[in-house]
CSV table of C-alpha atoms in Angstrom, one decimal:
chain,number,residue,atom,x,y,z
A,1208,UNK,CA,16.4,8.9,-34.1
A,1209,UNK,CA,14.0,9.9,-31.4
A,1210,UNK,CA,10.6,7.5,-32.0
A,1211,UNK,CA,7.7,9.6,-33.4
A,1212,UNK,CA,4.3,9.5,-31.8
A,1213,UNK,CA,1.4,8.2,-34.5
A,1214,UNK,CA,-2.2,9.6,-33.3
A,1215,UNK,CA,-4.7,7.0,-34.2
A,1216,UNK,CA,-7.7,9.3,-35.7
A,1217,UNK,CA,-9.8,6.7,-34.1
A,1218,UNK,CA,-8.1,8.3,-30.7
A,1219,UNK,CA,-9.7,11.9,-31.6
A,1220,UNK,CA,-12.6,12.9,-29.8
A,1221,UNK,CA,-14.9,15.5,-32.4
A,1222,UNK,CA,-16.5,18.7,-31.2
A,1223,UNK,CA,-19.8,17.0,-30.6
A,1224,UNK,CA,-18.0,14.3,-28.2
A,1225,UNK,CA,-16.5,17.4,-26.6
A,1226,UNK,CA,-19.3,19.2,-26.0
A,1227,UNK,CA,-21.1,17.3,-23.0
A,1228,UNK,CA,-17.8,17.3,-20.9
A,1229,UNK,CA,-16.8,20.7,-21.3
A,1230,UNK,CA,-20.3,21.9,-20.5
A,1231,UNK,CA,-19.9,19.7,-16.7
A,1232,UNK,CA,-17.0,21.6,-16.2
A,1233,UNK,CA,-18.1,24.8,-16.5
A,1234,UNK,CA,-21.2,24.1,-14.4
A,1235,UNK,CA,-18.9,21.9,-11.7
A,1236,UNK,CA,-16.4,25.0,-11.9
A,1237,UNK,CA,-19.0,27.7,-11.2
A,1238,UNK,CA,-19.5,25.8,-7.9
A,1239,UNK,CA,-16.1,25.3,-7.2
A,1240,UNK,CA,-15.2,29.6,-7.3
A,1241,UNK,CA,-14.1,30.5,-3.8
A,1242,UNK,CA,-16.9,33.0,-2.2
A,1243,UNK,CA,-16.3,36.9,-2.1
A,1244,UNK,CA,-18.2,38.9,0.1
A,1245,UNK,CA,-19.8,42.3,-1.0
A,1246,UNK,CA,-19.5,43.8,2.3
A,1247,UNK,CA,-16.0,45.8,1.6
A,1248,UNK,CA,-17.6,47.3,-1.6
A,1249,UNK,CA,-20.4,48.0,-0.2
A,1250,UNK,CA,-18.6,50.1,2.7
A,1251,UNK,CA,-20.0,51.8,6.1
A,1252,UNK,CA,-20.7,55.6,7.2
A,1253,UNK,CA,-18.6,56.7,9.4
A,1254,UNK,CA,-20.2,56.8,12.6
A,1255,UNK,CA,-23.2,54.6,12.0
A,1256,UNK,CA,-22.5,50.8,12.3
A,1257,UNK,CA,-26.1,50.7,11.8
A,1258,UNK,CA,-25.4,50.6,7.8
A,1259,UNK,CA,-23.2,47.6,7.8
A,1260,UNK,CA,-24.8,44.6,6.4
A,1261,UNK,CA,-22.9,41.6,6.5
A,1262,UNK,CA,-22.4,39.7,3.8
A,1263,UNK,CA,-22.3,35.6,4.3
A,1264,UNK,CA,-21.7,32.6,2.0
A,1265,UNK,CA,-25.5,30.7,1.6
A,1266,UNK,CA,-24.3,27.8,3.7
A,1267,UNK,CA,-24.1,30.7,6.6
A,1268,UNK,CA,-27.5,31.8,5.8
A,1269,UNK,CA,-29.4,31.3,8.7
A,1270,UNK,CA,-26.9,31.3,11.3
A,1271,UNK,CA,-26.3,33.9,14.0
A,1272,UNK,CA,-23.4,34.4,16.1
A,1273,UNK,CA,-24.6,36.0,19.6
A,1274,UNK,CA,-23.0,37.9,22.5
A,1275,UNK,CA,-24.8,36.3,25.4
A,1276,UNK,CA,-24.1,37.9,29.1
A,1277,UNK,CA,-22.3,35.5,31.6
A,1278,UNK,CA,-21.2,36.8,35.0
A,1279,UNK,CA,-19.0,40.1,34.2
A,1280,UNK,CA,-18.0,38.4,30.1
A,1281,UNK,CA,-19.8,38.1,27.3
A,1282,UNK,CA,-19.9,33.8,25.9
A,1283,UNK,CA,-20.4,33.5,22.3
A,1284,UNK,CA,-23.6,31.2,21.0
A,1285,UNK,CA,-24.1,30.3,17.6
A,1286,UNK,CA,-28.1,30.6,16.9
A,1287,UNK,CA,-29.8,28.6,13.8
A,1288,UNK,CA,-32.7,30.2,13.4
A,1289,UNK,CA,-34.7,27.7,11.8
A,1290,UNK,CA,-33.8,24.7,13.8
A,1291,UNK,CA,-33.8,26.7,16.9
A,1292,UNK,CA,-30.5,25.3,18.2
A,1293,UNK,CA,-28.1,27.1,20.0
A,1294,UNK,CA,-24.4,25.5,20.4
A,1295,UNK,CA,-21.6,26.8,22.3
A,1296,UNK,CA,-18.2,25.9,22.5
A,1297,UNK,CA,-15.9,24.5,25.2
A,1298,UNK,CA,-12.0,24.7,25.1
A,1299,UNK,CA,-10.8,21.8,27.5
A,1300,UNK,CA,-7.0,20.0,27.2
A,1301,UNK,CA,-7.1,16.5,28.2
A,1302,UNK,CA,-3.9,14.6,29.5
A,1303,UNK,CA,-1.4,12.4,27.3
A,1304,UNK,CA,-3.3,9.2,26.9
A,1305,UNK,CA,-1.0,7.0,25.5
A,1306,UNK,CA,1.6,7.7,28.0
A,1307,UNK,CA,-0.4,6.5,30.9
A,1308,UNK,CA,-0.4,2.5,32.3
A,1309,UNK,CA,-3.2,0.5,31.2
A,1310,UNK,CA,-4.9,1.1,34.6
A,1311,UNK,CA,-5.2,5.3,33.7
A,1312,UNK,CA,-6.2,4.3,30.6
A,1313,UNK,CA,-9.1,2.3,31.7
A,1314,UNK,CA,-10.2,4.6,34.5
A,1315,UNK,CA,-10.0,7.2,31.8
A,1316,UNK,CA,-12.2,5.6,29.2
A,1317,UNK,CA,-14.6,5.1,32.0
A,1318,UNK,CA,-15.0,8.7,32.8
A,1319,UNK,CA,-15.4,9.8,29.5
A,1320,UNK,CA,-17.9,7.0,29.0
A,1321,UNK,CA,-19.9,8.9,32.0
A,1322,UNK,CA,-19.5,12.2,30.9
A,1323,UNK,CA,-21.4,10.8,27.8
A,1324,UNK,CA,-23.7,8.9,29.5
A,1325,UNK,CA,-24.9,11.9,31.6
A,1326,UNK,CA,-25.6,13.5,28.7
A,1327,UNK,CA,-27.8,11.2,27.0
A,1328,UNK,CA,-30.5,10.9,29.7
A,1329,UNK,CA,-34.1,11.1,29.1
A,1330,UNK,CA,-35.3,14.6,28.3
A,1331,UNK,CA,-32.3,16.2,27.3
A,1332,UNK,CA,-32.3,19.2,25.6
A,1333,UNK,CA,-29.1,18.3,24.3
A,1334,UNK,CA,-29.3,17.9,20.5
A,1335,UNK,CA,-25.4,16.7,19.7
A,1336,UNK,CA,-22.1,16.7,21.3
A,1337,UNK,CA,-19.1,17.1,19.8
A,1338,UNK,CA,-15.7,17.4,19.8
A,1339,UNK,CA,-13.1,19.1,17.4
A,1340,UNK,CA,-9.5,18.7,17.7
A,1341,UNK,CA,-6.7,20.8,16.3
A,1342,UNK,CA,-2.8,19.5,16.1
A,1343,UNK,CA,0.0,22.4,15.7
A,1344,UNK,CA,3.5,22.5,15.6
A,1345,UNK,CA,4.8,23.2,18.5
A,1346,UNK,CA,7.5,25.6,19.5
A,1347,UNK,CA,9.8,24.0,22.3
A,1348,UNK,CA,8.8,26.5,24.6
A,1349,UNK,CA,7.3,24.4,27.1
A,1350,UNK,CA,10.1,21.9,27.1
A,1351,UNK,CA,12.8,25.4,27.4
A,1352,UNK,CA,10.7,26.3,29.9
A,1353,UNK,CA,10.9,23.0,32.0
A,1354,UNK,CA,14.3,23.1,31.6
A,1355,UNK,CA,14.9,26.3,33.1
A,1356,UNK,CA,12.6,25.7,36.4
A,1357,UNK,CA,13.4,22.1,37.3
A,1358,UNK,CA,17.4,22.4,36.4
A,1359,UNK,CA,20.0,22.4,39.5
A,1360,UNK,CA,21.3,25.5,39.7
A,1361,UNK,CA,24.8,24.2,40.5
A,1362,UNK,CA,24.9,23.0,37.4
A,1363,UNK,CA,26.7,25.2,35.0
A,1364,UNK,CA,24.8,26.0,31.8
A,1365,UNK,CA,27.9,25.9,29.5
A,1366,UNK,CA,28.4,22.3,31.4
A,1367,UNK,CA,28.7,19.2,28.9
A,1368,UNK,CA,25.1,17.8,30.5
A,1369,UNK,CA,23.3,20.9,30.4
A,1370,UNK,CA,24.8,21.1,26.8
A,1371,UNK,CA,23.9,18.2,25.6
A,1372,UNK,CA,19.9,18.3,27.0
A,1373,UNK,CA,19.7,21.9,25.3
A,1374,UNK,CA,20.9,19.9,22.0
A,1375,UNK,CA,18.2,17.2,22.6
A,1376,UNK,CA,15.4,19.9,23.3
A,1377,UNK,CA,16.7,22.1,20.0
A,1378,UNK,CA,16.3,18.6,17.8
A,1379,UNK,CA,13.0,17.6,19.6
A,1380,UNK,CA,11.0,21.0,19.3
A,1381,UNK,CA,10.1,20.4,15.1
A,1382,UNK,CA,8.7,17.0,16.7
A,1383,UNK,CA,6.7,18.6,19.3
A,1384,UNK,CA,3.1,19.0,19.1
A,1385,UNK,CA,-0.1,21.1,20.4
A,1386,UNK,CA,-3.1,19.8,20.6
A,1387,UNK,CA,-6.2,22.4,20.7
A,1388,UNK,CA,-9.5,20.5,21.7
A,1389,UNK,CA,-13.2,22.0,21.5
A,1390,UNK,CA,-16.3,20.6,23.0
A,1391,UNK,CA,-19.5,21.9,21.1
A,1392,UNK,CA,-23.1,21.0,22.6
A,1393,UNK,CA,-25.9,22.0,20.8
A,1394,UNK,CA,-29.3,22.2,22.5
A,1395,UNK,CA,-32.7,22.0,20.6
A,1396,UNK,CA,-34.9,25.1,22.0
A,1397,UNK,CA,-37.8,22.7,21.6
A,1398,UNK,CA,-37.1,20.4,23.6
A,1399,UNK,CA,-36.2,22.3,25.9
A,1400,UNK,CA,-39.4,24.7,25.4
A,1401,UNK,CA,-40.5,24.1,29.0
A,1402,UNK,CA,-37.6,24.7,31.2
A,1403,UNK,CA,-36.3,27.7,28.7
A,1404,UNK,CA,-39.9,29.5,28.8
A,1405,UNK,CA,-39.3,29.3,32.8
A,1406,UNK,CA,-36.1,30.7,32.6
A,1407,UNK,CA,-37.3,33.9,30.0
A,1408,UNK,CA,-38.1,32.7,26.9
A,1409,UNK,CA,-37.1,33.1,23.4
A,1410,UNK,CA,-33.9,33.8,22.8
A,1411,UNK,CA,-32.9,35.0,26.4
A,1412,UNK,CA,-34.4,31.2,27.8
A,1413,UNK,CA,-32.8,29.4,25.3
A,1414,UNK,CA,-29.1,30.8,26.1
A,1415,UNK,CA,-30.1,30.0,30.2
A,1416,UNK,CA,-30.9,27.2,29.3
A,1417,UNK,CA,-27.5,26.2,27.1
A,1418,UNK,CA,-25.5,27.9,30.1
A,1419,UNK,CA,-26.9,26.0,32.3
A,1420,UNK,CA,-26.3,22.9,30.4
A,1421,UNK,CA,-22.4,24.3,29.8
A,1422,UNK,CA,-22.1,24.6,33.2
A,1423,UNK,CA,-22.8,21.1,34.2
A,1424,UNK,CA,-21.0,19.9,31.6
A,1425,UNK,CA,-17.6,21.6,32.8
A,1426,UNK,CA,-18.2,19.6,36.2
A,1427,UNK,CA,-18.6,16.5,34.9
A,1428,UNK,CA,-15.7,17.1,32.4
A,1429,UNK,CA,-13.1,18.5,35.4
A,1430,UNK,CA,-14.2,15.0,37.6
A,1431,UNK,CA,-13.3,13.3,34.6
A,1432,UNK,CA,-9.6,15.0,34.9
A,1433,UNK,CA,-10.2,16.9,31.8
A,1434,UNK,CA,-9.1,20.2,32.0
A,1435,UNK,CA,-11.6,23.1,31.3
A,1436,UNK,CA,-10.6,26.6,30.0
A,1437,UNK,CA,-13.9,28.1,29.7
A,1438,UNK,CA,-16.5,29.0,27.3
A,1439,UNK,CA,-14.9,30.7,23.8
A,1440,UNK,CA,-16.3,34.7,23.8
A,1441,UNK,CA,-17.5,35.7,20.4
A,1442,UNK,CA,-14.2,37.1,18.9
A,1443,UNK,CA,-12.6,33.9,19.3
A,1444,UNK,CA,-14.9,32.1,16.8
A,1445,UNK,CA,-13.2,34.2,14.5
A,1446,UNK,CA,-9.8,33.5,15.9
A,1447,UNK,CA,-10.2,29.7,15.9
A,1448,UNK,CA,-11.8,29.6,12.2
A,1449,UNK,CA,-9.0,32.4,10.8
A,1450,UNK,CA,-6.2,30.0,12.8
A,1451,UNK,CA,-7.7,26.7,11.2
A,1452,UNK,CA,-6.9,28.2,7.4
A,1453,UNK,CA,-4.0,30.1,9.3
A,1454,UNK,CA,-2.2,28.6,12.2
A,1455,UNK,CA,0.6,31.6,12.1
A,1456,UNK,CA,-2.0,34.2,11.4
């Protein structure tokens, strides 16, 4: 016979034991429900993008996603109004580090170390630096695409050594990896105050004064061998948060 579980009644919790832990997990759960905006039940006019009200989660309360003018583009600056920083964001691909002799490496490490070392001199307007770093699947193009350029030509592609790297590529490419890397520096408008009231003021002095700062930024990132894409536009703030919850989106 199967054994029979006995319940101790010493093992039974009453109502009044209950009550206390079921009461924390309704108040923990009601901070746990994912956020829904209003804006899609709320609706637009047709015609009048003036009646659209966005409709954020309170932790984006106070921040403000800005089309800023630079050169013939648009750059995208994220504004918080009440600590008067403005950030912007970098895309940049750096080198495989690991691969490199322990000469590269060390050279390496001591550009990045100026890079960081420029940026922490005495009145800065730079309020943090950071970087955010993103690892995909990758698809094997690359490696096809390698394949296809540096190959000899006189080399058959239904040849058994052409067959057999294809075989190694097709079993590599689950293995391979992209790496997406962002640079964000934040400047505080206050510190700053001087040099951004010379370059406009407000708003418009502020975002100078973050370009500016962006600019020189890029240099000293490309002397360090880092490769610079350029600053994200505004759409792709949406892109890179939608891919980070998506990456096939």
């Amino acid at each position: 016979m199967p054994a029979v579980a006995r319940i101790d009644p010493k093992d039974v919790f009453t109502a009044e034991e209950w009550a206390p832990v079921a009461l924390e997990w309704l108040v923990s759960g009601r901070d746990r429900r994912p956020y829904r905006s209003r804006s899609p039940e709320a609706g637009m006019r047709a015609g009048d993008a003036e009646t659209y009200v966005p409709s954020l989660p309170p932790e984006l309360g106070g921040i403000e996603l800005l089309a800023f003018p630079y050169g013939s583009e648009e750059v995208g600056v994220v504004r918080e109004r009440g600590a008067a920083c403005y950030t912007a964001a970098i895309a940049v691909r750096a080198g495989a580090f690991a691969l490199r002799d322990c000469a590269e490496q060390e050279r390496s490490l001591e550009a990045w170390g100026g890079v960081l070392a420029s940026c922490s001199r005495e009145g800065s307007p730079l309020r943090r630096l950071q970087w955010i770093e993103r690892t995909l699947s990758g698809q094997g193009d690359e490696l096809a695409s390698y394949l296809q350029e540096k190959r000899d030509r006189s080399v058959p592609l239904d040849s058994s050594v052409v067959s057999s790297y294809i075989e190694l590529l097709e079993a590599a490419a689950p293995l391979s990896q992209e790496h997406e890397v962002l640079i964000c520096l934040q400047i505080d408008a206050h510190k700053g105050g001087r040099e951004a009231k010379r370059l406009g003021g407000g708003v418009k002095g502020a975002c100078e004064l973050l370009m500016r700062e962006a600019e020189a930024l890029a240099q000293r990132l490309a002397a360090a061998e880092i490769t610079v894409f350029g600053l994200l536009r505004p759409r792709q703030y949406a892109e890179v948060i939608r891919d980070s919850f998506d990456p096939f989106g």
